[in-house]
mmCIF file of C-alpha atoms in Angstrom:
data_model
loop_
_atom_site.group_PDB
_atom_site.id
_atom_site.type_symbol
_atom_site.label_atom_id
_atom_site.label_comp_id
_atom_site.label_asym_id
_atom_site.label_seq_id
_atom_site.Cartn_x
_atom_site.Cartn_y
_atom_site.Cartn_z
ATOM 1 C CA UNK E 11 -0.047 -0.030 0.249
ATOM 2 C CA UNK E 12 2.986 2.669 0.762
ATOM 3 C CA UNK E 13 4.779 1.541 -2.314
ATOM 4 C CA UNK E 14 1.719 2.048 -4.325
ATOM 5 C CA UNK E 15 0.957 5.567 -2.838
ATOM 6 C CA UNK E 16 4.902 6.689 -3.335
ATOM 7 C CA UNK E 17 4.450 5.563 -6.743
ATOM 8 C CA UNK E 18 1.555 7.641 -7.622
ATOM 9 C CA UNK E 19 2.953 10.768 -5.637
ATOM 10 C CA UNK E 20 5.875 10.707 -8.006
ATOM 11 C CA UNK E 21 3.818 10.088 -11.241
ATOM 12 C CA UNK E 22 1.775 12.949 -10.529
ATOM 13 C CA UNK E 23 4.797 15.071 -9.160
ATOM 14 C CA UNK E 24 6.572 14.611 -12.302
ATOM 15 C CA UNK E 25 3.965 15.520 -14.506
ATOM 16 C CA UNK E 26 2.743 18.593 -12.070
ATOM 17 C CA UNK E 27 6.351 19.898 -12.337
ATOM 18 C CA UNK E 28 6.597 19.884 -15.750
ATOM 19 C CA UNK E 29 3.476 22.050 -16.067
ATOM 20 C CA UNK E 30 5.189 24.049 -13.754
ATOM 21 C CA UNK E 31 8.483 24.628 -15.666
ATOM 22 C CA UNK E 32 6.292 25.317 -18.612
ATOM 23 C CA UNK E 33 4.090 27.720 -16.457
ATOM 24 C CA UNK E 34 7.477 29.860 -15.562
ATOM 25 C CA UNK E 35 8.467 29.893 -18.860
ATOM 26 C CA UNK E 36 5.271 31.480 -20.259
ATOM 27 C CA UNK E 37 4.580 33.646 -17.563
ATOM 28 C CA UNK E 38 7.480 34.413 -15.699
ATOM 29 C CA UNK E 39 9.853 34.255 -18.209
ATOM 30 C CA UNK E 40 8.040 36.649 -20.894
ATOM 31 C CA UNK E 41 9.672 39.135 -22.711
ATOM 32 C CA UNK E 42 6.622 41.407 -22.426
ATOM 33 C CA UNK E 43 7.128 44.478 -20.192
ATOM 34 C CA UNK E 44 4.170 46.780 -19.309
ATOM 35 C CA UNK E 45 4.788 50.155 -17.561
ATOM 36 C CA UNK E 46 3.067 50.560 -13.717
ATOM 37 C CA UNK E 47 0.491 53.057 -14.996
ATOM 38 C CA UNK E 48 -0.858 50.285 -17.880
ATOM 39 C CA UNK E 49 -1.016 47.639 -15.115
ATOM 40 C CA UNK E 50 -3.524 49.827 -13.301
ATOM 41 C CA UNK E 51 -5.293 50.714 -16.141
ATOM 42 C CA UNK E 52 -6.187 46.886 -16.590
ATOM 43 C CA UNK E 53 -6.856 46.318 -12.806
ATOM 44 C CA UNK E 54 -9.696 49.148 -13.142
ATOM 45 C CA UNK E 55 -10.713 47.889 -16.107
ATOM 46 C CA UNK E 56 -10.855 44.162 -14.731
ATOM 47 C CA UNK E 57 -12.166 45.395 -11.460
ATOM 48 C CA UNK E 58 -15.140 47.221 -13.611
ATOM 49 C CA UNK E 59 -16.178 44.097 -15.675
ATOM 50 C CA UNK E 60 -16.202 41.822 -12.653
ATOM 51 C CA UNK E 61 -18.841 44.409 -10.891
ATOM 52 C CA UNK E 62 -20.780 44.846 -13.717
ATOM 53 C CA UNK E 63 -21.093 40.603 -14.363
ATOM 54 C CA UNK E 64 -21.533 40.155 -10.665
ATOM 55 C CA UNK E 65 -24.779 41.771 -11.250
ATOM 56 C CA UNK E 66 -26.159 39.078 -14.183
ATOM 57 C CA UNK E 67 -23.988 36.319 -12.772
ATOM 58 C CA UNK E 68 -23.942 34.346 -9.660
ATOM 59 C CA UNK E 69 -20.461 33.254 -8.603
ATOM 60 C CA UNK E 70 -20.480 29.824 -7.282
ATOM 61 C CA UNK E 71 -18.425 29.243 -4.313
ATOM 62 C CA UNK E 72 -15.161 26.821 -5.131
ATOM 63 C CA UNK E 73 -15.442 23.424 -3.795
ATOM 64 C CA UNK E 74 -12.975 22.676 -0.944
ATOM 65 C CA UNK E 75 -11.545 19.161 -0.746
ATOM 66 C CA UNK E 76 -10.104 17.720 2.895
ATOM 67 C CA UNK E 77 -7.722 15.198 1.899
ATOM 68 C CA UNK E 78 -4.922 12.567 4.324
ATOM 69 C CA UNK E 79 -2.004 14.026 2.871
ATOM 70 C CA UNK E 80 -0.042 17.432 2.759
ATOM 71 C CA UNK E 81 1.072 16.314 -0.729
ATOM 72 C CA UNK E 82 -2.125 16.055 -2.076
ATOM 73 C CA UNK E 83 -3.444 19.405 -0.531
ATOM 74 C CA UNK E 84 -0.407 21.037 -1.394
ATOM 75 C CA UNK E 85 -0.976 20.017 -5.299
ATOM 76 C CA UNK E 86 -4.423 20.957 -4.974
ATOM 77 C CA UNK E 87 -3.513 24.038 -3.502
ATOM 78 C CA UNK E 88 -0.913 25.023 -6.266
ATOM 79 C CA UNK E 89 -3.145 24.082 -8.839
ATOM 80 C CA UNK E 90 -5.689 26.933 -7.587
ATOM 81 C CA UNK E 91 -3.146 29.379 -7.792
ATOM 82 C CA UNK E 92 -1.921 28.585 -11.273
ATOM 83 C CA UNK E 93 -5.583 28.823 -12.394
ATOM 84 C CA UNK E 94 -6.306 32.176 -10.732
ATOM 85 C CA UNK E 95 -2.575 33.335 -12.262
ATOM 86 C CA UNK E 96 -3.179 32.137 -15.939
ATOM 87 C CA UNK E 97 -6.639 33.348 -15.902
ATOM 88 C CA UNK E 98 -5.470 36.880 -14.807
ATOM 89 C CA UNK E 99 -2.634 36.816 -16.799
ATOM 90 C CA UNK E 100 -4.797 36.071 -19.948
ATOM 91 C CA UNK E 101 -6.935 38.800 -19.385
ATOM 92 C CA UNK E 102 -4.281 40.900 -18.732
ATOM 93 C CA UNK E 103 -2.952 39.797 -22.279
ATOM 94 C CA UNK E 104 -6.439 40.236 -24.021
ATOM 95 C CA UNK E 105 -6.533 43.964 -22.567
ATOM 96 C CA UNK E 106 -3.093 44.888 -24.087
ATOM 97 C CA UNK E 107 -3.823 43.494 -27.051
ATOM 98 C CA UNK E 108 -7.078 45.479 -27.453
ATOM 99 C CA UNK E 109 -5.298 48.489 -26.760
ATOM 100 C CA UNK E 110 -1.899 47.941 -28.856
ATOM 101 C CA UNK E 111 -4.317 46.853 -31.709
ATOM 102 C CA UNK E 112 -6.464 49.799 -31.449
ATOM 103 C CA UNK E 113 -3.914 52.018 -31.442
ATOM 104 C CA UNK E 114 -1.905 50.281 -34.351
ATOM 105 C CA UNK E 115 -5.241 50.064 -36.750
ATOM 106 C CA UNK E 116 -5.849 53.566 -36.192
ATOM 107 C CA UNK E 117 -2.575 55.181 -36.873
ATOM 108 C CA UNK E 118 -2.635 53.091 -40.064
ATOM 109 C CA UNK E 119 -5.675 54.323 -41.132
ATOM 110 C CA UNK E 120 -4.932 57.545 -40.930
ATOM 111 C CA UNK E 121 -1.546 57.131 -43.157
ATOM 112 C CA UNK E 122 -3.800 55.846 -45.803
ATOM 113 C CA UNK E 123 -5.918 58.452 -45.563
ATOM 114 C CA UNK E 124 -3.032 60.700 -45.766
ATOM 115 C CA UNK E 125 -1.296 59.007 -48.481
ATOM 116 C CA UNK E 126 -4.493 58.768 -50.829
ATOM 117 C CA UNK E 127 -5.297 62.221 -50.009
ATOM 118 C CA UNK E 128 -1.781 63.515 -50.811
ATOM 119 C CA UNK E 129 -1.943 61.576 -54.326
ATOM 120 C CA UNK E 130 -5.177 62.929 -54.798
ATOM 121 C CA UNK E 131 -3.985 66.517 -54.587
ATOM 122 C CA UNK E 132 -1.068 65.867 -56.190
ATOM 123 C CA UNK E 133 -3.092 64.593 -59.555
ATOM 124 C CA UNK E 134 -5.604 67.565 -59.308
ATOM 125 C CA UNK E 135 -2.936 70.217 -59.107
ATOM 126 C CA UNK E 136 -1.168 68.288 -62.569
ATOM 127 C CA UNK E 137 -4.475 68.363 -64.055
ATOM 128 C CA UNK E 138 -5.384 72.269 -63.085
ATOM 129 C CA UNK E 139 -1.913 72.788 -63.809
ATOM 130 C CA UNK E 140 -1.764 74.673 -60.473
ATOM 131 C CA UNK E 141 1.547 74.707 -58.202
ATOM 132 C CA UNK E 142 0.385 77.428 -56.050
ATOM 133 C CA UNK E 143 2.164 78.036 -52.327
ATOM 134 C CA UNK E 144 -1.042 76.820 -50.508
ATOM 135 C CA UNK E 145 -1.024 73.426 -52.405
ATOM 136 C CA UNK E 146 2.783 72.777 -51.424
ATOM 137 C CA UNK E 147 2.119 73.903 -47.758
ATOM 138 C CA UNK E 148 -0.652 71.103 -48.021
ATOM 139 C CA UNK E 149 1.788 68.867 -49.757
ATOM 140 C CA UNK E 150 4.311 69.230 -47.128
ATOM 141 C CA UNK E 151 2.120 68.997 -44.112
ATOM 142 C CA UNK E 152 0.573 65.766 -45.656
ATOM 143 C CA UNK E 153 4.241 64.561 -46.400
ATOM 144 C CA UNK E 154 5.061 65.078 -42.776
ATOM 145 C CA UNK E 155 2.565 63.815 -40.901
ATOM 146 C CA UNK E 156 2.867 60.413 -43.054
ATOM 147 C CA UNK E 157 6.739 60.354 -41.892
ATOM 148 C CA UNK E 158 6.133 61.100 -38.254
ATOM 149 C CA UNK E 159 3.615 58.666 -37.739
ATOM 150 C CA UNK E 160 5.027 55.834 -39.430
ATOM 151 C CA UNK E 161 8.476 56.765 -37.248
ATOM 152 C CA UNK E 162 6.247 56.554 -34.483
ATOM 153 C CA UNK E 163 5.089 53.094 -35.382
ATOM 154 C CA UNK E 164 8.371 51.820 -35.660
ATOM 155 C CA UNK E 165 9.722 53.079 -32.568
ATOM 156 C CA UNK E 166 6.911 51.896 -30.526
ATOM 157 C CA UNK E 167 7.207 48.742 -32.484
ATOM 158 C CA UNK E 168 3.392 47.940 -31.909
ATOM 159 C CA UNK E 169 3.377 45.531 -34.491
ATOM 160 C CA UNK E 170 5.948 43.311 -33.132
ATOM 161 C CA UNK E 171 4.297 43.708 -29.458
ATOM 162 C CA UNK E 172 1.073 42.645 -31.356
ATOM 163 C CA UNK E 173 2.648 39.750 -32.658
ATOM 164 C CA UNK E 174 4.250 38.663 -29.213
ATOM 165 C CA UNK E 175 0.988 39.613 -27.412
ATOM 166 C CA UNK E 176 -0.739 36.567 -29.730
ATOM 167 C CA UNK E 177 2.042 33.688 -29.392
ATOM 168 C CA UNK E 178 2.039 34.671 -25.511
ATOM 169 C CA UNK E 179 -1.548 34.022 -25.419
ATOM 170 C CA UNK E 180 -1.459 31.105 -27.701
ATOM 171 C CA UNK E 181 1.469 29.663 -24.674
ATOM 172 C CA UNK E 182 -1.010 30.564 -21.944
ATOM 173 C CA UNK E 183 -3.989 28.616 -23.435
ATOM 174 C CA UNK E 184 -1.380 25.629 -23.801
ATOM 175 C CA UNK E 185 -0.540 26.124 -20.068
ATOM 176 C CA UNK E 186 -3.998 26.507 -18.947
ATOM 177 C CA UNK E 187 -5.152 23.310 -21.222
ATOM 178 C CA UNK E 188 -2.267 21.188 -19.597
ATOM 179 C CA UNK E 189 -3.202 22.495 -16.193
ATOM 180 C CA UNK E 190 -7.093 21.771 -16.503
ATOM 181 C CA UNK E 191 -6.223 17.928 -18.078
ATOM 182 C CA UNK E 192 -3.524 17.258 -15.156
ATOM 183 C CA UNK E 193 -6.643 19.094 -12.677
ATOM 184 C CA UNK E 194 -9.213 16.204 -13.656
ATOM 185 C CA UNK E 195 -6.520 13.915 -13.591
ATOM 186 C CA UNK E 196 -5.635 14.175 -10.069
ATOM 187 C CA UNK E 197 -8.873 14.954 -8.819
ATOM 188 C CA UNK E 198 -10.262 12.051 -10.237
ATOM 189 C CA UNK E 199 -7.755 9.792 -8.726
ATOM 190 C CA UNK E 200 -8.445 11.388 -5.174
ATOM 191 C CA UNK E 201 -11.982 10.525 -5.592
ATOM 192 C CA UNK E 202 -11.534 6.694 -6.860
ATOM 193 C CA UNK E 203 -9.183 6.375 -3.984
ATOM 194 C CA UNK E 204 -10.147 5.804 -0.213
ATOM 195 C CA UNK E 205 -10.967 8.979 2.016
ATOM 196 C CA UNK E 206 -11.536 12.586 0.319
ATOM 197 C CA UNK E 207 -14.490 14.702 1.406
ATOM 198 C CA UNK E 208 -15.826 17.265 -0.702
ATOM 199 C CA UNK E 209 -17.322 20.809 1.318
ATOM 200 C CA UNK E 210 -19.138 23.137 -0.231
ATOM 201 C CA UNK E 211 -21.932 25.361 1.090
ATOM 202 C CA UNK E 212 -24.970 23.536 0.130
ATOM 203 C CA UNK E 213 -23.676 19.527 1.052
ATOM 204 C CA UNK E 214 -21.053 17.256 2.396
ATOM 205 C CA UNK E 215 -19.987 14.125 0.844
ATOM 206 C CA UNK E 216 -17.764 11.687 2.086
ATOM 207 C CA UNK E 217 -16.019 9.090 -0.651
ATOM 208 C CA UNK E 218 -15.374 5.839 -0.091
ATOM 209 C CA UNK E 219 -12.612 3.616 -1.538
ATOM 210 C CA UNK E 220 -15.073 2.415 -4.159
ATOM 211 C CA UNK E 221 -15.649 5.657 -5.519
ATOM 212 C CA UNK E 222 -19.053 5.733 -4.265
ATOM 213 C CA UNK E 223 -21.126 8.102 -1.915
ATOM 214 C CA UNK E 224 -23.081 6.767 1.190
ATOM 215 C CA UNK E 225 -26.601 6.754 1.201
#
């Protein structure tokens, strides 16, 4: 019995350490840097969304498992921590993706409009054979604006940041999927083994060694 217990702990420990390693690479070792002001904007936005959501959705309290060993208790606690951190981090990435995407698309549209307008003005001037000071000044303003906006886009590296956020979100989703699968596998093992108690606000169920609840 003791040998079987050690084997199951070793198996789940190896799987869990693999997930934690991937989590550290994705979240802790990511190359995306957000300033403190931007993080504060996200926190305010997230709190506002949670308050609005709470008016229409009832948040069910999470179930608590009482286990026999400290190993099981530790794994369950760490699973909840990682799931919460990944969920928050994914929301943060979604917030900044929308923010950067909006800025990038807006500036890109402005460049397109200015470039098209510049070509239209130059075409009209050639048709009318007009080369006045006002026209030259207008062309200069449009050309300078295009150059400034293009330089800002390159300086801020918005496109690279957007691509990095998309790649990171894919990794976060993969990590969430792996953690979800491990969570179900681990809890299934606990329910099928003896002596796990499920607590929540409505009922209390003790699962016996056969994986069935007492009548």
